[in-house]
Amino acid sequence: MNKTAPVEVYEPFKAGLPPLKRYWRMLWKRRSFITEYARSELHEKHFDTVFGQVWLIINPLLLSGVYFLLIVIIAGNSDKMRYAHLTACLFLYYFVNHSMSGGAKSVIKGGKLILNTAFPRIMLPMSAWVIALIRFLPTMIVFFFIRSILGLPWGWNMLWGIPVAMITGTFALGLSILISCANVYFRDIGSFLPYFARTWLYLSPILYEVKNLKPKLRSFELLNPLYSMMDAWSRAIVHNQVPHLESLLKGAAWALGTLLVGTYFFLTRERDFAVRV
Amino acid sequence: MTLQSESDFSPKTGELAVSVQHLGLTYTTTIDRRPTLKARVRSLGRGAKFTRVVRALDDVNLDVPYGSVLGIVGANGAGKSTMMRAISGILPPSQGRIEVYGKVSTLLALGVGFNPSLSGRENVLLGGLAGGMTRKEIAAHFEEIADFAELGDAIEAPMRTYSSGMFARLGFSVAVTVRPDILLIDEALSTGDAHFKEKSLNKIKELRGDNRALIMVSHGLGTIREVCNEVAWLHKGQLIQRGEPNAIVDAYEKFLHVGKSAAINEDI
Ligand SMILES: Nc1ncnc2c1ncn2[C@@H]1O[C@H](COP(=O)(O)OP(=O)(O)OP(=O)(O)O)[C@@H](O)[C@H]1O
Ligand SMILES: [Mg+2]
């Protein structure tokens, strides 16, 4: 009857990647959905009101204050460098944490959209990541404000913070994608996550600096991706030093690895989501 | 809700629009609880299965040419919505194959309004972006959508404040305004009032004249008789009969009233 080739053919889902070029085209075409969806989520949480935005600033300030108090009480004394380190690293950590927790819910939350629209599902964890990024940016303003009050010296080496932030951002995106996919199969990941995140916070050089660690303990930190990222971050934007090349490379390897693995799992499983959510 | 940009594809009457071949589709659901890590670890030792497979479609064959309106009837849970989802590419088939010759737009029951705390306008925007339209395209169509839906100021109100009829109005307006080659309508007409029903019937007839293909799921058998060229009857995931609307709808009605028919030897 027809001589033209079909525009679309749908066949049984086989394990394996979808045609990547086509997937990318679909994703690129819908890129404004990602930010628009993030915006609507922020609107739902009232982050687009005056008080919502003030809260975005006050909340991290309060957090860093509480942790600083904790350090002063436990360690007995503390200096301003320590406080700057704590704030900078805590804020970066919350970026990772928020993209993890947001990503975990993203696919399940978008269930209705998934059941009624054909679109690259990876846009959902991506938009959770965008939300985390939007929440992260104002905290940087807070940090630089704190930093100038503390009177720490400024310098060009601080620019190393940009590649470090990009590495950490890539890592956070990878985590968001990986966890969103895992959460479809194991719905209780969302409830484990806060405990996991808290532990991770304590195990990473955030409340303390790398140089405070015993050398023996440092070798364990090879297993912690945040270790090298936090160290490089602190060196760059707190101490105005060039981060170790090793930290940058390790961080980049973790980030790319997580993103690749996460995307691979997501893309191979995503056609299965609609019949599972 | 999938909105799709207008295509340059110009179909002709009689050419194939959708071809569904030996379509089977299964949902995987959990037996009683959500799939959790805990449950999976627990079931490790016993090797117990904690998922259940629901066979929603079984070996369904359908061809829909351009210029025709196919109605789909069937009891609740027959697999009608499932088939629409498969045709629009949302659910991958478990068996068989679906070929689609053109751009599909769907009007599934809850497509628009997936986020009830957002206004109708924002939902249309998000739905459109997800479906691959650009902001410009959506903006260009928005007035027409709002006009057709006749929602007035309610278009700016959160969709949780909508009645189900208002919901359906907006969904239907979006679907018909973006002018897809192949339009899938799932139950949108059943909740509209008489005025909107007539308006949307006219719209469907107009679209039919335009050489599009329409697939329409409805429990309103009067509507089906009036606008469809052909009707398919699904029951428990299987295609029971397809053919001339009056004949099929009569058979279906008889089945509904009697509870059994010659075609099926099982309880409803
Ligand atoms: N997301 C889902 N997960 C598991 N099973 C599902 C899901 N959606 C539908 N089903 C099952 O698939 C079968 C067909 O459902 P479907 O929604 O296609 O019915 P329908 O013909 O549209 O019914 P209705 O007339 O009520 O709209 C039903 O048995 C239903 O329980
Ligand atoms: Mg249905």
mmCIF file of N, CA and C in Angstrom, chain A residues 200 218-227 254:
data_model
loop_
_atom_site.group_PDB
_atom_site.id
_atom_site.type_symbol
_atom_site.label_atom_id
_atom_site.label_comp_id
_atom_site.label_asym_id
_atom_site.label_seq_id
_atom_site.Cartn_x
_atom_site.Cartn_y
_atom_site.Cartn_z
ATOM 1 N N TRP A 200 28.725 10.269 54.181
ATOM 2 C CA TRP A 200 29.647 10.744 53.166
ATOM 3 C C TRP A 200 30.204 12.117 53.539
ATOM 4 N N ARG A 218 44.652 8.593 54.842
ATOM 5 C CA ARG A 218 44.530 9.191 53.504
ATOM 6 C C ARG A 218 44.404 8.139 52.421
ATOM 7 N N SER A 219 45.055 6.997 52.615
ATOM 8 C CA SER A 219 45.005 5.992 51.546
ATOM 9 C C SER A 219 43.593 5.441 51.357
ATOM 10 N N PHE A 220 42.828 5.424 52.425
ATOM 11 C CA PHE A 220 41.437 4.971 52.290
ATOM 12 C C PHE A 220 40.628 5.924 51.409
ATOM 13 N N GLU A 221 41.041 7.167 51.444
ATOM 14 C CA GLU A 221 40.263 8.176 50.744
ATOM 15 C C GLU A 221 40.338 8.041 49.226
ATOM 16 N N LEU A 222 41.212 7.147 48.774
ATOM 17 C CA LEU A 222 41.255 6.859 47.340
ATOM 18 C C LEU A 222 39.891 6.402 46.849
ATOM 19 N N LEU A 223 39.132 5.777 47.755
ATOM 20 C CA LEU A 223 37.834 5.240 47.382
ATOM 21 C C LEU A 223 36.747 6.304 47.402
ATOM 22 N N ASN A 224 37.083 7.465 47.903
ATOM 23 C CA ASN A 224 36.073 8.514 48.025
ATOM 24 C C ASN A 224 36.255 9.577 46.945
ATOM 25 N N PRO A 225 35.350 9.619 45.968
ATOM 26 C CA PRO A 225 35.512 10.571 44.857
ATOM 27 C C PRO A 225 35.528 12.023 45.336
ATOM 28 N N LEU A 226 34.787 12.292 46.398
ATOM 29 C CA LEU A 226 34.711 13.680 46.854
ATOM 30 C C LEU A 226 36.022 14.152 47.465
ATOM 31 N N TYR A 227 36.854 13.196 47.877
ATOM 32 C CA TYR A 227 38.100 13.541 48.561
ATOM 33 C C TYR A 227 38.960 14.480 47.720
ATOM 34 N N TRP A 254 36.813 10.182 38.095
ATOM 35 C CA TRP A 254 35.588 9.790 38.802
ATOM 36 C C TRP A 254 34.356 10.389 38.136
#
